[in-house]
PDB file of N, CA and C in Angstrom:
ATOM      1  N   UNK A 155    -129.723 -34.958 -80.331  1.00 78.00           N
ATOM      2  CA  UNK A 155    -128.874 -36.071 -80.670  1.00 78.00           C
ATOM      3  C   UNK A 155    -127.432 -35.648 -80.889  1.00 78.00           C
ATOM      4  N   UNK A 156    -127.485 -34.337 -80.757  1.00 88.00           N
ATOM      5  CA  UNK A 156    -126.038 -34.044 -81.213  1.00 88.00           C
ATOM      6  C   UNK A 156    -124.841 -33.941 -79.387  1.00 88.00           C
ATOM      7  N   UNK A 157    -123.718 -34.669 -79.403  1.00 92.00           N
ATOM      8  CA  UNK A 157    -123.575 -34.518 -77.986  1.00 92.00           C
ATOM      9  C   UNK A 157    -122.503 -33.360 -78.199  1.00 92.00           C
ATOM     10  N   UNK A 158    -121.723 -33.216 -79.579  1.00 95.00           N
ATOM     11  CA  UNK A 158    -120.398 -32.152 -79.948  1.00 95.00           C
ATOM     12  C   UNK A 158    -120.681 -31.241 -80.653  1.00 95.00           C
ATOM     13  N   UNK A 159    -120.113 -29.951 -81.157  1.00 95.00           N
ATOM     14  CA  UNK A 159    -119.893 -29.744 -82.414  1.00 95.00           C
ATOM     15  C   UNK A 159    -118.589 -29.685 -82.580  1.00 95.00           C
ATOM     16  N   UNK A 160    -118.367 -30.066 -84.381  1.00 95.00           N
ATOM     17  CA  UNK A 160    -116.972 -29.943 -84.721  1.00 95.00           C
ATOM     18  C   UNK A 160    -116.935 -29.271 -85.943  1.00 95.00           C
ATOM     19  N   UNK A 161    -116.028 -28.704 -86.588  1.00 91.00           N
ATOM     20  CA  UNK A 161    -115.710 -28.084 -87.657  1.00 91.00           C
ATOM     21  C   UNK A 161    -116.263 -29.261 -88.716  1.00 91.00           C
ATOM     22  N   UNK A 162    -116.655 -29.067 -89.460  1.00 90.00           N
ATOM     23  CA  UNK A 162    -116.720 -29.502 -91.020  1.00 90.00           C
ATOM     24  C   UNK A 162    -117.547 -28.828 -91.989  1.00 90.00           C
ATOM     25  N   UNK A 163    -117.436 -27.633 -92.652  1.00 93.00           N
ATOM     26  CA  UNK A 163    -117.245 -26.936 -93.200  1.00 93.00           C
ATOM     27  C   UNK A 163    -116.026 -26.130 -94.054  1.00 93.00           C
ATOM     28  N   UNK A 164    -115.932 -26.443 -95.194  1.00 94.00           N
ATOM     29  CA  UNK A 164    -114.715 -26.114 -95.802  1.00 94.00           C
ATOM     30  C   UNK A 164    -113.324 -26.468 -95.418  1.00 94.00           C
ATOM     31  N   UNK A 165    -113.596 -28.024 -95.082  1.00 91.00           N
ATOM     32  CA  UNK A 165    -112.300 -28.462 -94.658  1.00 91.00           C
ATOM     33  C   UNK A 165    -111.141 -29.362 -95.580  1.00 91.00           C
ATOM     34  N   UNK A 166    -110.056 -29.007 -95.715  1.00 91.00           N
ATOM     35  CA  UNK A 166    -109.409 -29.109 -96.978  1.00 91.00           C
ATOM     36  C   UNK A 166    -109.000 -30.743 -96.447  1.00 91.00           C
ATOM     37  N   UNK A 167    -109.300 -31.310 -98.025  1.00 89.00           N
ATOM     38  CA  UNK A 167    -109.133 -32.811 -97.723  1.00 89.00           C
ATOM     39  C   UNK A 167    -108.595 -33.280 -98.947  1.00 89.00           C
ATOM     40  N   UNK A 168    -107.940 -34.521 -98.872  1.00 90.00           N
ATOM     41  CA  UNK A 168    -107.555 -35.139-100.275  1.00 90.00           C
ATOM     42  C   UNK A 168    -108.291 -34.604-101.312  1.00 90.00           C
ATOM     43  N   UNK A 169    -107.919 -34.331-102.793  1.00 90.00           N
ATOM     44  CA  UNK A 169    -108.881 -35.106-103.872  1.00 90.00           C
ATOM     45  C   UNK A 169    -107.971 -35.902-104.449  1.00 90.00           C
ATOM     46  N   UNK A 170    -108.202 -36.053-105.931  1.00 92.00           N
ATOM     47  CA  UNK A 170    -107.796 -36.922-106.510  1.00 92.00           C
ATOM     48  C   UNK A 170    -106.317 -36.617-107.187  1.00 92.00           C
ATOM     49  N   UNK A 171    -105.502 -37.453-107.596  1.00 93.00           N
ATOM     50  CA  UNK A 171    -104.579 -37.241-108.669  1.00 93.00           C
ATOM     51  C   UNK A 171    -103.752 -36.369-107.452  1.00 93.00           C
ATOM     52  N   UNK A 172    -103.879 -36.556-106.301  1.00 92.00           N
ATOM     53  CA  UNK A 172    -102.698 -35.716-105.441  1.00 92.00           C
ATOM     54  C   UNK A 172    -102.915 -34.465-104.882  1.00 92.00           C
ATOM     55  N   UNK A 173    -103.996 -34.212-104.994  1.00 95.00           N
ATOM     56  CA  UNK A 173    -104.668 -32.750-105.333  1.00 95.00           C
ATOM     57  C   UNK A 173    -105.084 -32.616-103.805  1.00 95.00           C
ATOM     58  N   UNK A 174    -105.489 -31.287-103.549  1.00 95.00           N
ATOM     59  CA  UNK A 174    -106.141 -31.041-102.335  1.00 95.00           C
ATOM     60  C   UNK A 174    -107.986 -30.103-102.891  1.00 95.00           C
ATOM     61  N   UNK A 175    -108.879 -30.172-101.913  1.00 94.00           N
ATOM     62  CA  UNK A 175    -109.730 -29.485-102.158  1.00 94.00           C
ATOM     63  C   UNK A 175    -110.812 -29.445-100.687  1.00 94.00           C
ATOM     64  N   UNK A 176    -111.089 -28.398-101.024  1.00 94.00           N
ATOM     65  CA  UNK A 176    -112.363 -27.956 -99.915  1.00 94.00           C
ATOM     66  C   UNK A 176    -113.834 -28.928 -99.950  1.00 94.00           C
ATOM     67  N   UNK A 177    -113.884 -29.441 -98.846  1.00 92.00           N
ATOM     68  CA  UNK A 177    -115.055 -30.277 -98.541  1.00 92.00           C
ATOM     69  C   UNK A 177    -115.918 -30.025 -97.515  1.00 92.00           C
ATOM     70  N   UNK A 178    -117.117 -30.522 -96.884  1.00 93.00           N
ATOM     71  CA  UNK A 178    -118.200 -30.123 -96.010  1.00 93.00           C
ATOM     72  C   UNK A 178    -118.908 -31.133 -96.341  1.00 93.00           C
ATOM     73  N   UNK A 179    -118.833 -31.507 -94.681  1.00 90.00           N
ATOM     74  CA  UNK A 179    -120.463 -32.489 -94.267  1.00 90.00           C
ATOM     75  C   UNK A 179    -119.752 -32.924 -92.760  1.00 90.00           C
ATOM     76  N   UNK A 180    -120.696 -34.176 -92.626  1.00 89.00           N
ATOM     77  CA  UNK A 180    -120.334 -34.405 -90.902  1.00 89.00           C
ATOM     78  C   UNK A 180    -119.053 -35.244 -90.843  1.00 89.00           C
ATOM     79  N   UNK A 181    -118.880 -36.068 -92.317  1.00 89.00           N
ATOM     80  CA  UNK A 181    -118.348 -37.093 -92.131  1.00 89.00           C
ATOM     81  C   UNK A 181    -116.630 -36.410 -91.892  1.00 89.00           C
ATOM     82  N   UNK A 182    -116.054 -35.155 -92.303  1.00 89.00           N
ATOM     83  CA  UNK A 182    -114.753 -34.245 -91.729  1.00 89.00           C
ATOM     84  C   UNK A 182    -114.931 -34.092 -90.196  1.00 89.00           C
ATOM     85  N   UNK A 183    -116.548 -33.817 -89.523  1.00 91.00           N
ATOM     86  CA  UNK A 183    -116.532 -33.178 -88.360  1.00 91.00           C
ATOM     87  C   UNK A 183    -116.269 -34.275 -87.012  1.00 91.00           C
ATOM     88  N   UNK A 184    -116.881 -35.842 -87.949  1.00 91.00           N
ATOM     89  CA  UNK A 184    -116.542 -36.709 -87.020  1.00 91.00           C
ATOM     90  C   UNK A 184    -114.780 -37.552 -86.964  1.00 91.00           C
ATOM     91  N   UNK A 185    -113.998 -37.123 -88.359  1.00 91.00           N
ATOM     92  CA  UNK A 185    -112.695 -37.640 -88.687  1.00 91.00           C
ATOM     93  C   UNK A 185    -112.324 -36.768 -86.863  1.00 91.00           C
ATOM     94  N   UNK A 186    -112.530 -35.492 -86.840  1.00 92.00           N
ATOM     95  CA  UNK A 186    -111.856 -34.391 -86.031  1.00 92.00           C
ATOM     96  C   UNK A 186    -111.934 -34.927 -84.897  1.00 92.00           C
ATOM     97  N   UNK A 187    -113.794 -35.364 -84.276  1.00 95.00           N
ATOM     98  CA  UNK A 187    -113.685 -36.045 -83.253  1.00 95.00           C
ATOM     99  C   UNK A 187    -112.515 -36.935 -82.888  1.00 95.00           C
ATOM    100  N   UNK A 188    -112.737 -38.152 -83.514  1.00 95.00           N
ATOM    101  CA  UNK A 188    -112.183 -39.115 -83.658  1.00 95.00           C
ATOM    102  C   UNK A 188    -110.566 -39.110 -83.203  1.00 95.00           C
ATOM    103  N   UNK A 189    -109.899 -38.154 -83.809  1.00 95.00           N
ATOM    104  CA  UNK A 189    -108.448 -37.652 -83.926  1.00 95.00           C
ATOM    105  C   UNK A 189    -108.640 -37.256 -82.090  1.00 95.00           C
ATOM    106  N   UNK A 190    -109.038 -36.330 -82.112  1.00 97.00           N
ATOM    107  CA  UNK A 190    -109.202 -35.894 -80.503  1.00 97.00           C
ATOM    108  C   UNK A 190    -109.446 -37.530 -79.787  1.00 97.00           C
ATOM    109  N   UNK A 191    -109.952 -38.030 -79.727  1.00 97.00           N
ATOM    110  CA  UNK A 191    -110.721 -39.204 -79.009  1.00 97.00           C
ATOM    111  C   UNK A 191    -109.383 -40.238 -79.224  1.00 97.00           C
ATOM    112  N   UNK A 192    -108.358 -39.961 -80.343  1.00 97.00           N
ATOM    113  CA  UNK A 192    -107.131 -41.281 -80.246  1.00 97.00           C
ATOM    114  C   UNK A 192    -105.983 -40.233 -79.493  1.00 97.00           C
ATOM    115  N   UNK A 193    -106.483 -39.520 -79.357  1.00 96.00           N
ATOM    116  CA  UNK A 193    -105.137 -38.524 -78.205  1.00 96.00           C
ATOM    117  C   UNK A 193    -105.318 -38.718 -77.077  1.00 96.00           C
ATOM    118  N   UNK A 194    -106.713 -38.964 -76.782  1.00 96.00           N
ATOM    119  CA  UNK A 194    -106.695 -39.157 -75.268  1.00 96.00           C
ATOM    120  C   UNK A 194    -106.813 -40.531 -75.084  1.00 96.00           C
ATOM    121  N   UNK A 195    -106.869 -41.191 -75.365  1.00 96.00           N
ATOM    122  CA  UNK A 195    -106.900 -42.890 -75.485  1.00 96.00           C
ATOM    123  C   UNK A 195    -105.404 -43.023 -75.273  1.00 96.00           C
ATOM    124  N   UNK A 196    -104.223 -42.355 -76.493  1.00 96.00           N
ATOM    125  CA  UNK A 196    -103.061 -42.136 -76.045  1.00 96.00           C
ATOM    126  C   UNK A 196    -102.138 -42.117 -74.811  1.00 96.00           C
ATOM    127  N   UNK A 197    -102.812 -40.814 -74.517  1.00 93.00           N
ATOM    128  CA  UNK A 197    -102.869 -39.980 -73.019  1.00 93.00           C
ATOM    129  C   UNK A 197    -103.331 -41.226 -71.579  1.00 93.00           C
ATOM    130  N   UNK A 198    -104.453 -41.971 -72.286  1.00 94.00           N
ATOM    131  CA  UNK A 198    -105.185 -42.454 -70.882  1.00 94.00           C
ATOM    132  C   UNK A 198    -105.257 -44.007 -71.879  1.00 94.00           C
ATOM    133  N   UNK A 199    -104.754 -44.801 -71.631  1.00 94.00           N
ATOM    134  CA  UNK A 199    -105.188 -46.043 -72.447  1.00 94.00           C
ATOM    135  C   UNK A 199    -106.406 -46.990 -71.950  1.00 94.00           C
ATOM    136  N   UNK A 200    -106.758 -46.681 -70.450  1.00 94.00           N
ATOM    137  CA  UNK A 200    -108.134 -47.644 -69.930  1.00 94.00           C
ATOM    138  C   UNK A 200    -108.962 -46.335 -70.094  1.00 94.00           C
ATOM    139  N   UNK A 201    -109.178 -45.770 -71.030  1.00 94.00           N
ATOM    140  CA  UNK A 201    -110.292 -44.547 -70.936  1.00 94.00           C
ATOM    141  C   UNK A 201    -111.135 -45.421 -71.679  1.00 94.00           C
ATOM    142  N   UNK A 202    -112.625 -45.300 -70.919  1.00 95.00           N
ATOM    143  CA  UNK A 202    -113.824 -45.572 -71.115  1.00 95.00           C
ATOM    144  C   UNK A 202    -114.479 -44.837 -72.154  1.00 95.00           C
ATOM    145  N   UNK A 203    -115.404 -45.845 -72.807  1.00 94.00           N
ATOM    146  CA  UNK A 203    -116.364 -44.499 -73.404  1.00 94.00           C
ATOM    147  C   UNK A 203    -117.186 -43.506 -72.805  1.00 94.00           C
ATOM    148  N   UNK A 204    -117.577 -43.582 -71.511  1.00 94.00           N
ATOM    149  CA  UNK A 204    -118.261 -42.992 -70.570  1.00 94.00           C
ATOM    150  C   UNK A 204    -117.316 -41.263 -70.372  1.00 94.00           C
ATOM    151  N   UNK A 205    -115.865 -42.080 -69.804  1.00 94.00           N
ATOM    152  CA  UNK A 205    -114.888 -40.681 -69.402  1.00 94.00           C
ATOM    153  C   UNK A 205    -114.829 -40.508 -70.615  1.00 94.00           C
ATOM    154  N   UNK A 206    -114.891 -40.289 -72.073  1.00 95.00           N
ATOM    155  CA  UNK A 206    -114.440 -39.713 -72.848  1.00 95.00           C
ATOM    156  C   UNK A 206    -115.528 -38.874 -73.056  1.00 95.00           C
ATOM    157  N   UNK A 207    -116.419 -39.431 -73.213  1.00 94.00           N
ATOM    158  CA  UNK A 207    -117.740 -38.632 -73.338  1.00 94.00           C
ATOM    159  C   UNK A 207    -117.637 -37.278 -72.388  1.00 94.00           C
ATOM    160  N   UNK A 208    -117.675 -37.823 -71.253  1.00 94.00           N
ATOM    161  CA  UNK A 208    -117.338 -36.777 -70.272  1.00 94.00           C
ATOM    162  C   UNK A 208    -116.523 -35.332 -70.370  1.00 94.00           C
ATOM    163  N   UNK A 209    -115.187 -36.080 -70.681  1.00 96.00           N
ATOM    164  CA  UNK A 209    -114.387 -35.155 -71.018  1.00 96.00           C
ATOM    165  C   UNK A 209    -114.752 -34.297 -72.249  1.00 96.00           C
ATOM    166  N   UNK A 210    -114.785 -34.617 -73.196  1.00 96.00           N
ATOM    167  CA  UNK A 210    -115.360 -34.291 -74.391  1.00 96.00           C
ATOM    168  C   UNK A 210    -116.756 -33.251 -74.322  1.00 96.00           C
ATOM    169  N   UNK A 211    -117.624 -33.294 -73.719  1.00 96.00           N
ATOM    170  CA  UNK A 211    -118.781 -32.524 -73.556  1.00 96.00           C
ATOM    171  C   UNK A 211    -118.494 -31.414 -72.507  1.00 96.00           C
ATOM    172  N   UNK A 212    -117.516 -31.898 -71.401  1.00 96.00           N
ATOM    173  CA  UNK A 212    -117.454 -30.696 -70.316  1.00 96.00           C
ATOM    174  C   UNK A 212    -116.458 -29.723 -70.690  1.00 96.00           C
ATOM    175  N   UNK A 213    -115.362 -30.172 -71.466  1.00 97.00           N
ATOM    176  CA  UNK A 213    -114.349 -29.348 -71.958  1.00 97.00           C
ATOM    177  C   UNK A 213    -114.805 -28.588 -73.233  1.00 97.00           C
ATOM    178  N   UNK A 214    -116.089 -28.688 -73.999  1.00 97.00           N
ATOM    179  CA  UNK A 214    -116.497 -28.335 -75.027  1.00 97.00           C
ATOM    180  C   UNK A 214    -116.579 -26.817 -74.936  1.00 97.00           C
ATOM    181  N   UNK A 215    -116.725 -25.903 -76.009  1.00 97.00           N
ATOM    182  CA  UNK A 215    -116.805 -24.383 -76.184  1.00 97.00           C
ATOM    183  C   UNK A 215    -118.417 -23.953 -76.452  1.00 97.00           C
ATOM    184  N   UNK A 216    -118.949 -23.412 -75.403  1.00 97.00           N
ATOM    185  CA  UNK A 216    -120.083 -23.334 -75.689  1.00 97.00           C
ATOM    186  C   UNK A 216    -120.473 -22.725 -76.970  1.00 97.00           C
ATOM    187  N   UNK A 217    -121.865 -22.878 -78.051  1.00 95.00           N
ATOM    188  CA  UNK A 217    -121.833 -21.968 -78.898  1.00 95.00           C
ATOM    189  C   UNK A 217    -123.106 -21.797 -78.773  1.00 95.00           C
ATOM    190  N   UNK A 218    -123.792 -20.815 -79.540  1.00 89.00           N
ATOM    191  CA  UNK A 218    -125.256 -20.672 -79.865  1.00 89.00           C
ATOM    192  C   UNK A 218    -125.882 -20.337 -78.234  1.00 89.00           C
ATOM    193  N   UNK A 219    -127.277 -20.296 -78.074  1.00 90.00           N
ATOM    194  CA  UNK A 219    -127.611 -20.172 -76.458  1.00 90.00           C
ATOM    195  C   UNK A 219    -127.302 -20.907 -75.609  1.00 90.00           C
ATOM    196  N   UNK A 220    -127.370 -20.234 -74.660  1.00 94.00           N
ATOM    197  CA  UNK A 220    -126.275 -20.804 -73.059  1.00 94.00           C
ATOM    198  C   UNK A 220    -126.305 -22.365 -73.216  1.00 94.00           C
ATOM    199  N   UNK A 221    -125.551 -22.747 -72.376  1.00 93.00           N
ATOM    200  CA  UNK A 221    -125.865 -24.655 -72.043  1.00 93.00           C
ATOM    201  C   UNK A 221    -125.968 -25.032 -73.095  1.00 93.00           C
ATOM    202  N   UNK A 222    -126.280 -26.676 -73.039  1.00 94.00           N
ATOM    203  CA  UNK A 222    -126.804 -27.501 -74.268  1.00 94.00           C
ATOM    204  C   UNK A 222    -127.790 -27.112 -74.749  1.00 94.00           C
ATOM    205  N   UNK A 223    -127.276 -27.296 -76.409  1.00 94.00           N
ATOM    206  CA  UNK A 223    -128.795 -27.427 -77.571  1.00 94.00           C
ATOM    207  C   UNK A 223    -129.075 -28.171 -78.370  1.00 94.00           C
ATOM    208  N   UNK A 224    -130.223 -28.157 -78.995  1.00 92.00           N
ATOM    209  CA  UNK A 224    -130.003 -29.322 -80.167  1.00 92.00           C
ATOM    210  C   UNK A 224    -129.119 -28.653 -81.127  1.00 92.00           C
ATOM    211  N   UNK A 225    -128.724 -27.454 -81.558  1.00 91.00           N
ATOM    212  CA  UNK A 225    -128.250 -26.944 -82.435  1.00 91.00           C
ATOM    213  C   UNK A 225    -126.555 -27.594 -82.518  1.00 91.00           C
ATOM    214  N   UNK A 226    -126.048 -27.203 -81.195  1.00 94.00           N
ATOM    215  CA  UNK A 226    -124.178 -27.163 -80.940  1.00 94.00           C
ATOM    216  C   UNK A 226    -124.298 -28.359 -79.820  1.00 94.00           C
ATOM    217  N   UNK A 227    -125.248 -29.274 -79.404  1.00 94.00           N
ATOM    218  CA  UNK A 227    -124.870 -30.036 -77.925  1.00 94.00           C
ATOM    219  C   UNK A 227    -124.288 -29.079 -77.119  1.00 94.00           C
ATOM    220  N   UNK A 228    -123.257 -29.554 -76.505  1.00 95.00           N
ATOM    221  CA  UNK A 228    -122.396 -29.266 -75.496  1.00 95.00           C
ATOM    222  C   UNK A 228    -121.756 -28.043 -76.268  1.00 95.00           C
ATOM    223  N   UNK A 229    -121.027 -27.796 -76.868  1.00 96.00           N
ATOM    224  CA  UNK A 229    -120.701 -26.596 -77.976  1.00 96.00           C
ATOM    225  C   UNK A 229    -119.307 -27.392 -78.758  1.00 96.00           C
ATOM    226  N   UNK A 230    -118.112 -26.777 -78.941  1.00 96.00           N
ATOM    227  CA  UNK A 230    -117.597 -27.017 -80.247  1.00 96.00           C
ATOM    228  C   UNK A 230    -116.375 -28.028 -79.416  1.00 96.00           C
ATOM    229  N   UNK A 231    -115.815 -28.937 -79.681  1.00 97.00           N
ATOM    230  CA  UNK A 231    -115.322 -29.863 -79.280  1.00 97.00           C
ATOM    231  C   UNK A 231    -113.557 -29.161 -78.866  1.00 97.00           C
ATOM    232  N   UNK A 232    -113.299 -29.064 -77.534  1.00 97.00           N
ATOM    233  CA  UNK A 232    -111.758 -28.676 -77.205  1.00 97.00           C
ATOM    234  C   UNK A 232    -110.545 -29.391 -76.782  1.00 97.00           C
ATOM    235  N   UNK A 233    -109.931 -30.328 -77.947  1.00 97.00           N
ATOM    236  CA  UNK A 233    -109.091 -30.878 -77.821  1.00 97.00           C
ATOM    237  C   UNK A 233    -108.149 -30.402 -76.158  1.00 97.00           C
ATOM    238  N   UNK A 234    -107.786 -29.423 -76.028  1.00 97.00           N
ATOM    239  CA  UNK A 234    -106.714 -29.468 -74.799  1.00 97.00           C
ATOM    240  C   UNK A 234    -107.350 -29.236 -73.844  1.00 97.00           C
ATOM    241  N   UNK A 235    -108.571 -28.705 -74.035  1.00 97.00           N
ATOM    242  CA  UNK A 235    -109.578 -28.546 -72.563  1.00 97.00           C
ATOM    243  C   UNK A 235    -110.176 -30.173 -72.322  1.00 97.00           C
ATOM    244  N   UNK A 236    -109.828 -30.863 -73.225  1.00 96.00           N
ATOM    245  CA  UNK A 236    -110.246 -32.450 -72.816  1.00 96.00           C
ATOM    246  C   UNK A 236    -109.094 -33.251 -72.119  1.00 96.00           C
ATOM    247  N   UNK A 237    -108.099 -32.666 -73.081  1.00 96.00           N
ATOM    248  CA  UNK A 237    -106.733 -33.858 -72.278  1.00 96.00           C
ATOM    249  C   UNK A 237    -106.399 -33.445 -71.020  1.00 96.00           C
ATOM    250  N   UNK A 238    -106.671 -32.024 -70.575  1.00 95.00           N
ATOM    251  CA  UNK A 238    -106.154 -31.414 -69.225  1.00 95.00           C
ATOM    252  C   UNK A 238    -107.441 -31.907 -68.617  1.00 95.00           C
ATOM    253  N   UNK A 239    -108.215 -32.147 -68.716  1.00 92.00           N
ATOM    254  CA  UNK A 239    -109.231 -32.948 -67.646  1.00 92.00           C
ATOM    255  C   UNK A 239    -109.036 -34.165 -67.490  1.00 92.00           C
ATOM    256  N   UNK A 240    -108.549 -34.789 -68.161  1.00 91.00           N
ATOM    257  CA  UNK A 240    -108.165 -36.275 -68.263  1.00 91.00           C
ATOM    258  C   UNK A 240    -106.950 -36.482 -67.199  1.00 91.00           C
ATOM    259  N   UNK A 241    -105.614 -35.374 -67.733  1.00 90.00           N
ATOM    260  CA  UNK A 241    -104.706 -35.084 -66.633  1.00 90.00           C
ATOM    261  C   UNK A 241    -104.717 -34.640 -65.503  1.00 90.00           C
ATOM    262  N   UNK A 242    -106.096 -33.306 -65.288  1.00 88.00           N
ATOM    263  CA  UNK A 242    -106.820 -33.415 -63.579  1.00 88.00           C
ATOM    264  C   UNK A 242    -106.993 -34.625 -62.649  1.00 88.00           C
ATOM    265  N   UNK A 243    -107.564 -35.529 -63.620  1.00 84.00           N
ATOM    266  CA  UNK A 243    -108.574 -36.681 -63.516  1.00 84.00           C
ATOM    267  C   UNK A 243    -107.424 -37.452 -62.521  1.00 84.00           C
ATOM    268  N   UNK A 244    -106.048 -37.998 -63.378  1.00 79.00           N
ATOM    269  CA  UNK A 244    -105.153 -38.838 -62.762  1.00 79.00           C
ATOM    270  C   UNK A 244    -104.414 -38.110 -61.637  1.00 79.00           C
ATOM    271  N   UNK A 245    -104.209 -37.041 -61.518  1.00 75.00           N
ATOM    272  CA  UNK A 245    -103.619 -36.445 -59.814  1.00 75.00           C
ATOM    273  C   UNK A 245    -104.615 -36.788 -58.918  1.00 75.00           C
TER     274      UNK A 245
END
């Protein structure tokens, strides 16, 4: 079920009173997606969910054993290895 991986582990996020502090779970790993996914929307404004997906899984960093796993999916999510496919895409 997993199609990315993304960082979220010790990722420094608001706290309270102005403060900053170290956090972990999915809900940082999907903010990251997300951020990536409004750059290329940016980049490409009729981008589908289909091409993003696309882009997003083929530009990914493999991790853990070869190819897809359940562990990493596709492997760790590569912001510029996504937008330069997107920019392949339109030449």
């Amino acid at each position: 079920y997993i199609a990315v991986a993304a960082p979220g582990v010790d990722v420094l996020a608001p706290g309270v009173a102005k403060s900053h502090q170290m956090q972990s779970g999915t809900s940082f790993a999907a903010a990251l997606v997300s951020g990536i996914v409004a750059l290329m929307r940016e980049r490409t404004p009729d981008l589908s969910l289909d091409d993003a997906r696309r882009a997003l899984t083929a530009a990914a960093i493999d991790l853990g054993a070869p190819g897809r796993d359940a562990e990493f999916g596709a492997g760790r999510v590569n912001a510029i290895g996504a937008l330069r496919m997107l920019a392949d895409a339109k030449r």
